[in-house]
Short mmCIF file of C-alpha atoms and ligand atoms in Angstrom, two decimals:
data_model
loop_
_atom_site.label_atom_id
_atom_site.label_comp_id
_atom_site.label_asym_id
_atom_site.label_seq_id
_atom_site.Cartn_x
_atom_site.Cartn_y
_atom_site.Cartn_z
CA MET Z 268 9.15 43.69 -86.63
CA ARG Z 269 8.50 39.64 -87.01
CA TYR Z 270 9.87 37.66 -84.22
CA GLY Z 271 10.39 33.99 -83.85
CA ILE Z 272 10.42 33.28 -80.24
CA ILE Z 273 11.57 29.60 -79.14
CA SER Z 274 12.38 28.01 -76.06
CA ASP Z 275 13.24 24.73 -74.17
CA ILE Z 276 14.88 23.55 -76.74
CA HIS Z 277 16.41 20.69 -74.37
CA SER Z 278 19.48 19.46 -76.52
CA ASN Z 279 16.95 18.27 -79.44
CA LEU Z 280 18.62 18.83 -82.65
CA GLU Z 281 16.40 17.52 -84.63
CA ALA Z 282 13.40 19.41 -83.17
CA LEU Z 283 15.60 22.73 -83.12
CA ASP Z 284 16.72 22.07 -86.82
CA ALA Z 285 13.03 21.86 -87.83
CA VAL Z 286 11.95 24.60 -86.20
CA LEU Z 287 14.67 27.20 -87.67
CA LYS Z 288 13.88 25.88 -90.92
CA ALA Z 289 10.26 26.89 -90.30
CA LEU Z 290 11.32 30.24 -88.90
CA GLU Z 291 13.31 31.01 -91.79
CA ASP Z 292 10.15 30.02 -94.07
CA GLU Z 293 8.11 32.59 -91.74
CA ARG Z 294 10.88 35.19 -92.71
CA VAL Z 295 11.32 36.20 -89.07
CA GLY Z 296 13.68 39.00 -88.53
CA SER Z 297 14.98 38.36 -85.12
CA CYS Z 298 14.83 34.93 -83.56
CA ILE Z 299 15.24 35.19 -79.28
CA CYS Z 300 15.20 31.89 -77.18
CA GLY Z 301 13.85 31.48 -73.46
CA GLY Z 302 16.10 29.12 -72.43
CA ASP Z 303 16.85 25.46 -71.18
CA ILE Z 304 18.93 25.11 -74.45
CA VAL Z 305 20.59 21.95 -72.81
CA GLY Z 306 19.18 19.18 -70.45
CA TYR Z 307 17.23 16.05 -71.37
CA GLY Z 308 18.72 15.50 -75.14
CA ALA Z 309 21.68 13.88 -76.36
CA ASP Z 310 23.03 16.68 -78.49
CA PRO Z 311 23.81 19.41 -76.17
CA ASN Z 312 26.70 21.40 -77.66
CA GLU Z 313 25.32 21.10 -81.55
CA CYS Z 314 22.37 22.85 -79.88
CA CYS Z 315 24.01 25.76 -78.16
CA ARG Z 316 26.45 26.57 -81.35
CA LEU Z 317 23.34 26.36 -83.33
CA THR Z 318 21.30 28.69 -80.80
CA ALA Z 319 24.18 31.15 -80.53
CA SER Z 320 24.36 31.45 -84.18
CA ARG Z 321 20.58 32.01 -84.98
CA ALA Z 322 19.22 33.69 -81.95
CA ALA Z 323 20.08 37.26 -81.26
CA ASN Z 324 19.32 37.01 -77.78
CA ALA Z 325 18.69 34.45 -75.44
CA VAL Z 326 18.05 34.17 -71.40
CA ALA Z 327 19.16 31.30 -69.20
CA GLY Z 328 16.81 28.22 -67.97
CA ASN Z 329 17.33 26.23 -64.61
CA HIS Z 330 18.75 23.30 -66.77
CA ASP Z 331 21.30 25.61 -68.84
CA LEU Z 332 22.54 27.21 -65.37
CA ALA Z 333 22.50 23.27 -63.85
CA CYS Z 334 24.56 22.04 -66.67
CA VAL Z 335 27.32 24.47 -66.04
CA GLY Z 336 26.93 24.43 -62.01
CA LEU Z 337 25.50 27.61 -61.41
CA PHE Z 338 21.88 25.96 -60.13
CA PRO Z 339 21.94 22.75 -57.75
CA PRO Z 340 21.17 19.66 -59.30
CA GLU Z 341 19.48 18.51 -55.97
CA TYR Z 342 16.38 20.51 -57.17
CA PHE Z 343 15.59 18.28 -59.87
CA ASN Z 344 14.05 14.89 -60.11
CA PRO Z 345 16.48 11.79 -60.50
CA ILE Z 346 15.77 11.69 -64.37
CA ALA Z 347 16.50 15.08 -64.84
CA ARG Z 348 19.42 15.00 -62.64
CA ASP Z 349 20.79 12.00 -64.69
CA ALA Z 350 20.70 14.34 -67.98
CA ILE Z 351 22.10 17.21 -66.09
CA LEU Z 352 25.42 15.23 -65.27
CA TRP Z 353 25.62 13.57 -68.21
CA THR Z 354 25.29 17.01 -70.06
CA ARG Z 355 27.72 18.52 -67.68
CA ASP Z 356 30.66 15.88 -68.90
CA VAL Z 357 29.81 16.16 -72.49
CA LEU Z 358 29.80 20.13 -72.58
CA ASP Z 359 32.58 21.86 -74.74
CA PRO Z 360 34.46 25.04 -73.03
CA LEU Z 361 33.05 27.52 -75.48
CA CYS Z 362 29.41 26.09 -74.87
CA GLN Z 363 29.59 26.22 -71.06
CA GLU Z 364 31.21 29.68 -71.11
CA SER Z 365 28.03 31.26 -73.60
CA LEU Z 366 26.06 29.41 -71.05
CA LYS Z 367 27.10 30.66 -68.00
CA THR Z 368 27.20 33.96 -69.29
CA THR Z 369 23.53 34.50 -70.54
CA ASP Z 370 21.05 37.08 -68.40
CA LEU Z 371 17.81 35.62 -66.84
CA ILE Z 372 16.19 38.47 -68.39
CA PHE Z 373 15.83 40.04 -71.77
CA ARG Z 374 13.88 43.43 -72.21
CA ASN Z 375 13.60 45.63 -75.64
CA GLN Z 376 11.28 47.71 -76.62
CA ASP Z 377 8.48 45.23 -77.60
CA LEU Z 378 9.10 42.47 -75.34
CA THR Z 379 10.21 40.98 -72.39
CA PHE Z 380 11.59 37.34 -71.65
CA VAL Z 381 11.98 35.43 -68.84
CA HIS Z 382 12.63 31.41 -68.11
CA GLY Z 383 9.98 31.43 -65.18
CA SER Z 384 8.92 34.38 -63.75
CA LEU Z 385 9.88 37.70 -63.31
CA ALA Z 386 9.57 37.72 -59.42
CA ARG Z 387 12.07 35.41 -58.60
CA PRO Z 388 13.94 34.88 -62.22
CA GLN Z 389 17.04 32.84 -60.23
CA ASP Z 390 14.33 30.79 -58.38
CA PHE Z 391 12.95 29.69 -61.85
CA ASP Z 392 8.96 29.54 -60.31
CA TYR Z 393 6.34 28.11 -62.54
CA LEU Z 394 3.77 30.34 -63.70
CA ILE Z 395 0.80 27.80 -63.48
CA MET Z 396 -2.22 29.89 -62.11
CA ALA Z 397 -3.18 33.46 -62.62
CA ALA Z 398 -2.07 34.35 -58.92
CA HIS Z 399 1.46 33.36 -60.53
CA ALA Z 400 1.02 35.69 -62.90
CA ARG Z 401 0.29 38.46 -60.80
CA GLU Z 402 3.66 38.80 -59.50
CA THR Z 403 5.35 39.02 -63.20
CA PHE Z 404 2.17 41.26 -64.35
CA ASP Z 405 3.21 43.53 -61.69
CA LEU Z 406 7.11 44.16 -62.48
CA MET Z 407 6.36 43.82 -66.42
CA GLU Z 408 7.40 47.22 -68.47
CA THR Z 409 6.10 46.10 -71.66
CA GLN Z 410 2.51 45.22 -73.01
CA VAL Z 411 3.97 41.20 -73.54
CA CYS Z 412 6.21 38.78 -71.49
CA PHE Z 413 7.34 35.45 -73.22
CA VAL Z 414 8.24 32.72 -70.93
CA GLY Z 415 9.10 28.94 -71.19
CA HIS Z 416 10.02 26.68 -68.47
CA THR Z 417 6.19 24.49 -68.06
CA HIS Z 418 6.55 23.22 -72.03
CA ILE Z 419 2.85 24.06 -72.10
CA PRO Z 420 1.76 26.85 -74.55
CA GLY Z 421 -0.67 29.39 -73.52
CA PHE Z 422 -1.25 32.80 -72.37
CA PHE Z 423 -2.15 34.73 -69.23
CA ALA Z 424 -4.10 37.92 -70.24
CA GLU Z 425 -4.63 40.82 -67.56
CA ASP Z 426 -7.30 43.22 -68.81
CA SER Z 427 -7.49 47.37 -67.83
CA SER Z 428 -9.37 46.40 -64.96
CA GLY Z 429 -6.52 44.03 -63.66
CA LYS Z 430 -8.61 40.56 -64.22
CA ILE Z 431 -6.38 37.59 -65.43
CA VAL Z 432 -7.61 35.00 -67.38
CA TYR Z 433 -5.87 32.00 -68.60
CA SER Z 434 -6.12 30.72 -72.32
CA GLN Z 435 -4.45 27.56 -74.51
CA SER Z 436 -5.69 29.51 -77.61
CA PRO Z 437 -3.00 29.13 -80.68
CA SER Z 438 -3.50 32.82 -81.74
CA LEU Z 439 -3.66 35.96 -79.74
CA LYS Z 440 -4.62 39.64 -80.89
CA LEU Z 441 -3.22 42.02 -78.84
CA GLU Z 442 -5.79 44.62 -77.64
CA PRO Z 443 -5.04 47.93 -76.26
CA GLY Z 444 -5.08 48.47 -72.42
CA CYS Z 445 -4.15 44.90 -72.06
CA ARG Z 446 -1.19 42.49 -71.29
CA TYR Z 447 -0.11 39.61 -71.61
CA ILE Z 448 2.44 36.85 -70.41
CA VAL Z 449 2.83 34.25 -73.04
CA ASN Z 450 4.39 30.98 -72.60
CA VAL Z 451 5.69 29.86 -76.25
CA GLY Z 452 5.92 26.02 -75.35
CA SER Z 453 8.78 23.80 -75.66
CA VAL Z 454 10.78 22.64 -79.31
CA GLY Z 455 12.42 19.90 -77.87
CA GLN Z 456 9.97 18.22 -75.18
CA PRO Z 457 6.70 19.18 -75.23
CA ARG Z 458 4.64 18.38 -72.65
CA ASP Z 459 0.73 19.10 -73.37
CA SER Z 460 0.01 15.74 -74.87
CA ASN Z 461 1.40 16.94 -78.21
CA PRO Z 462 4.62 15.93 -79.65
CA LEU Z 463 4.84 18.24 -82.35
CA ALA Z 464 7.84 21.19 -81.40
CA ALA Z 465 6.19 24.29 -80.30
CA PHE Z 466 7.11 27.72 -81.72
CA CYS Z 467 6.15 31.37 -81.47
CA ILE Z 468 5.66 33.94 -84.14
CA PHE Z 469 5.34 37.79 -82.74
CA ASP Z 470 4.13 40.13 -85.52
CA THR Z 471 4.44 43.86 -83.74
CA SER Z 472 3.03 45.24 -86.65
CA ARG Z 473 -0.12 43.37 -86.86
CA MET Z 474 -0.03 42.83 -82.92
CA GLU Z 475 -0.39 39.21 -83.61
CA ILE Z 476 1.27 36.33 -81.54
CA SER Z 477 0.81 32.99 -82.57
CA ILE Z 478 1.86 29.18 -80.96
CA ARG Z 479 3.09 26.74 -84.22
CA ARG Z 480 3.60 22.99 -84.14
CA ILE Z 481 5.42 20.91 -86.61
CA LYS Z 482 6.76 17.57 -87.00
CA TYR Z 483 10.60 16.55 -86.87
CA ASP Z 484 11.96 13.12 -86.53
CA ILE Z 485 11.23 12.24 -83.12
CA ALA Z 486 12.45 8.64 -83.85
CA ALA Z 487 16.07 10.07 -84.61
CA ALA Z 488 15.89 11.90 -81.68
CA ARG Z 489 14.79 9.17 -79.40
CA ARG Z 490 17.38 6.77 -80.72
CA LYS Z 491 20.31 9.28 -79.44
CA ILE Z 492 18.88 9.40 -76.27
CA ILE Z 493 19.12 5.84 -76.23
CA LYS Z 494 22.32 5.11 -77.69
CA ALA Z 495 24.08 7.90 -75.52
CA GLY Z 496 23.06 6.17 -72.34
CA LEU Z 497 20.58 8.94 -71.11
CA PRO Z 498 17.19 7.46 -69.43
CA GLU Z 499 14.98 6.00 -71.63
CA PHE Z 500 11.74 7.64 -70.33
CA LEU Z 501 13.47 11.10 -71.96
CA GLY Z 502 13.20 9.18 -75.53
CA ASP Z 503 10.19 7.60 -74.86
CA ARG Z 504 8.13 10.81 -73.80
CA LEU Z 505 9.15 12.48 -76.98
CA LEU Z 506 6.56 9.94 -78.53
CA SER Z 507 3.48 11.32 -76.63
CA GLY Z 508 4.63 15.11 -75.82
CA ILE Z 509 3.99 14.25 -72.09
ZN1 ZN N 672 12.46 23.16 -69.42
#
């Protein structure tokens, strides 16, 4: 199976369109989304509908739940909170329903997907250091767990002795006896100083994972954010990927 793995779209339709086109070109068999479909950008309904139609499975992110009243907006900084309240007002009922009913964890025979951490998925902890990754490794039932949330692509690898190392290499060959937590980066709001949209390919026959980056129409996405009356910073940050 060739999986297309995406996360953190954040209502950026231009980035999502570009990534879905790239996944078609990559001939992926199945697409899975790691959450935060909405929040920040100007096209929440379009991104919800498109993701629902193209992703076979999805998990919920903190912005998704906050935008439908299932996670407290007080947990967010003022700019993120503004965008959450704006999104709440414009989300149509069908999109609200689909966000409300999305699970926190997805598992199949090949992979696990959670937005933040397996330890307390409802709290949306950030996996930044090896100590954070430890708790998730302890709960994994598959060799690979995909995450989003930080918007910074990279992976933790645990060898057979339990030692954990972190890498930002864009490609990874899975080794027997090792386990991996892979952050696939963000489709719609990258924060690793690279403004290109991020997505991931997981090829289970080759046991290879790669993070891809592609151009999209950043200027159009930024224009829509400003026109919608969302905080201008949310448009400006797309230019630099921070
Ligand atoms: Zn996010």
